[in-house]
Amino acid sequence: MITSKTQLVGLFGHPVHHSQSPVMHNAAFAAIHLPFAYAAFDVAPDALGEAVKGIRALSLRGVNVTIPHKVAIVPLLDEIDPLAKRIGAVNTVVNENGRLIGYNTDGNGYVRSLLEETNIRLTNQVVVMIGAGGAARAVACTLAEHGVKEIRIVNRSREKAQMLAELLSSSVSTSVIDPQQAGEAISDASLLINTTSIGMYPHVEEMPVAAEWLRPDLVVSDLIYNPLETKLLQTAKALGAKTHSGVGMFINQGALAFELWTGRSAPTELMRETVLRQLQHGGT
Ligand code: NAP
């Protein structure tokens, strides 16, 4: 129930109507009786500055930030957490008495779910990452912080892969691989991560790599969560490989934001059940 004591949080994005975040967070607040409510705000790109001022003016406790605002919001905040600064993007803002602090929980949400679901030891991993966009930056910077052995980046546009490799080069051994050479790069890797939208609904028959490059001893991870199991993951699973879908990353990035706003542990299992129920009923 919303009362005069309710603390408001929300989502800034454009569009936002497809987002699972409001249902997921409101179910979590209700489950542990926290006086919080989460709303989705469709903020056009030219209104972002006014919307950020609105966080202070209306005393919102914080917001999540999604496409297309994750990079544009950085200079509008008072302080940026070091990992978010390195990634160059913010997905969570916390309002500490009018001072707006930006965080990025995407990478840590990814790593938390990868460890929970696969039990791999990060320091042993030779990673092939397909894609070099915003999500790839968050995941790669966080994997580098956790001490993975090596990251090989494969991307359609080589310049973007090179930019990401430069960003990572001070913290992890990194190389840029041409898409034609990806099979060779995967052949002695331990973890393959798809960070592109290849295979996402409605193009569910597409795969970011050839099926013959997959092996039973490769851990295969996909950031996509619609569909819950992409063609890449289905193919890897059929070979006997361990797989990891994007739904865990989505839940855990939300759980970390929840913890930053409330100071309480998030009820992640309930959040997962809520999101899975929504997705299975045709949400995106
Ligand atoms: P982005 O910044 O636009 O980056 C997209 C990446 O995919 C780029 O590397 C792009 O290559 C590549 N790409 C797109 N279409 C391609 C195609 N047809 N062929 C080859 N490469 C292609 O997007 P993003 O924000 O990083 O999101 C990427 C994916 O991650 C999306 O599927 C998104 O749903 C998912 N994601 C999941 C979560 C989660 O919580 N699970 C969170 C964030 C994102 P170029 O550089 O050549 O354009």
Short mmCIF file of C-alpha atoms and ligand atoms in Angstrom, two decimals, residues 66-67 70 91 106 109-110 130-139 154-161 179 194-200 206 208 222-226 245-254, ligand 1:
data_model
loop_
_atom_site.label_atom_id
_atom_site.label_comp_id
_atom_site.label_asym_id
_atom_site.label_seq_id
_atom_site.Cartn_x
_atom_site.Cartn_y
_atom_site.Cartn_z
CA THR A 66 18.27 1.80 -19.15
CA ILE A 67 18.55 2.35 -22.91
CA LYS A 70 23.08 4.74 -19.36
CA ASN A 91 22.38 1.63 -14.46
CA ASP A 106 25.10 -5.06 -14.60
CA GLY A 109 24.81 -8.99 -11.43
CA TYR A 110 26.23 -11.05 -14.28
CA ILE A 130 31.09 -12.13 -28.68
CA GLY A 131 30.14 -8.44 -28.90
CA ALA A 132 31.65 -5.21 -27.61
CA GLY A 133 28.63 -3.01 -26.81
CA GLY A 134 27.45 -1.56 -23.49
CA ALA A 135 26.61 -4.87 -21.81
CA ALA A 136 29.92 -6.36 -22.99
CA ARG A 137 31.81 -3.46 -21.37
CA ALA A 138 30.06 -3.98 -18.04
CA VAL A 139 30.60 -7.75 -18.07
CA VAL A 154 35.07 -10.99 -31.21
CA ASN A 155 32.93 -8.23 -32.69
CA ARG A 156 31.35 -7.31 -36.02
CA SER A 157 32.98 -3.85 -35.97
CA ARG A 158 36.65 -4.20 -35.14
CA GLU A 159 37.06 -0.60 -33.84
CA LYS A 160 34.61 -1.20 -31.00
CA ALA A 161 36.40 -4.43 -30.07
CA PRO A 179 34.85 -13.14 -36.53
CA ASN A 194 27.29 -13.93 -26.14
CA THR A 195 26.73 -10.25 -25.38
CA THR A 196 25.11 -9.42 -28.75
CA SER A 197 21.40 -9.43 -29.50
CA ILE A 198 21.84 -12.30 -32.00
CA GLY A 199 19.22 -14.93 -31.10
CA MET A 200 16.94 -12.52 -29.26
CA GLU A 206 19.94 -17.15 -35.11
CA PRO A 208 26.24 -15.81 -32.85
CA ASP A 222 24.15 -15.76 -23.12
CA LEU A 223 23.07 -12.32 -21.85
CA ILE A 224 19.75 -12.64 -23.67
CA TYR A 225 16.76 -13.61 -21.50
CA ASN A 226 14.03 -13.52 -24.15
CA SER A 245 21.09 -17.59 -19.45
CA GLY A 246 20.66 -13.82 -19.13
CA VAL A 247 17.77 -14.05 -16.70
CA GLY A 248 20.15 -14.50 -13.74
CA MET A 249 22.02 -11.33 -14.71
CA PHE A 250 18.75 -9.39 -14.96
CA ILE A 251 17.59 -10.56 -11.52
CA ASN A 252 20.93 -9.97 -9.84
CA GLN A 253 21.50 -6.49 -11.32
CA GLY A 254 18.07 -5.68 -9.88
P1 NAP B 1 24.64 -2.53 -27.71
O1 NAP B 1 25.44 -1.62 -26.86
O2 NAP B 1 23.81 -2.00 -28.81
O3 NAP B 1 25.68 -3.61 -28.34
C1 NAP B 1 25.25 -4.58 -29.24
C2 NAP B 1 26.42 -5.51 -29.62
O4 NAP B 1 25.89 -6.56 -30.45
C3 NAP B 1 27.51 -4.83 -30.44
O5 NAP B 1 28.74 -5.45 -30.16
C4 NAP B 1 27.06 -5.13 -31.88
O6 NAP B 1 28.12 -5.14 -32.81
C5 NAP B 1 26.53 -6.54 -31.72
N1 NAP B 1 25.52 -6.89 -32.73
C6 NAP B 1 24.21 -6.50 -32.76
N2 NAP B 1 23.60 -7.05 -33.83
C7 NAP B 1 24.53 -7.79 -34.47
C8 NAP B 1 24.51 -8.60 -35.65
N3 NAP B 1 23.40 -8.74 -36.37
N4 NAP B 1 25.65 -9.22 -36.04
C9 NAP B 1 26.78 -9.09 -35.32
N5 NAP B 1 26.86 -8.33 -34.18
C10 NAP B 1 25.75 -7.69 -33.78
O7 NAP B 1 23.64 -3.43 -26.82
P2 NAP B 1 23.82 -3.89 -25.30
O8 NAP B 1 23.13 -2.94 -24.41
O9 NAP B 1 25.25 -4.21 -25.08
O10 NAP B 1 22.93 -5.24 -25.28
C11 NAP B 1 23.38 -6.41 -25.93
C12 NAP B 1 22.54 -7.62 -25.53
O11 NAP B 1 22.66 -7.86 -24.13
C13 NAP B 1 21.04 -7.47 -25.82
O12 NAP B 1 20.56 -8.70 -26.28
C14 NAP B 1 20.45 -7.19 -24.44
O13 NAP B 1 19.12 -7.66 -24.32
C15 NAP B 1 21.37 -7.99 -23.55
N6 NAP B 1 21.41 -7.47 -22.17
C16 NAP B 1 20.99 -8.30 -21.18
C17 NAP B 1 21.02 -7.82 -19.87
C18 NAP B 1 20.55 -8.75 -18.77
O14 NAP B 1 20.28 -8.25 -17.67
N7 NAP B 1 20.48 -10.03 -19.00
C19 NAP B 1 21.47 -6.53 -19.58
C20 NAP B 1 21.91 -5.72 -20.63
C21 NAP B 1 21.86 -6.19 -21.95
P3 NAP B 1 28.64 -3.75 -33.50
O15 NAP B 1 29.59 -3.14 -32.51
O16 NAP B 1 29.33 -4.22 -34.74
O17 NAP B 1 27.44 -2.90 -33.76
#
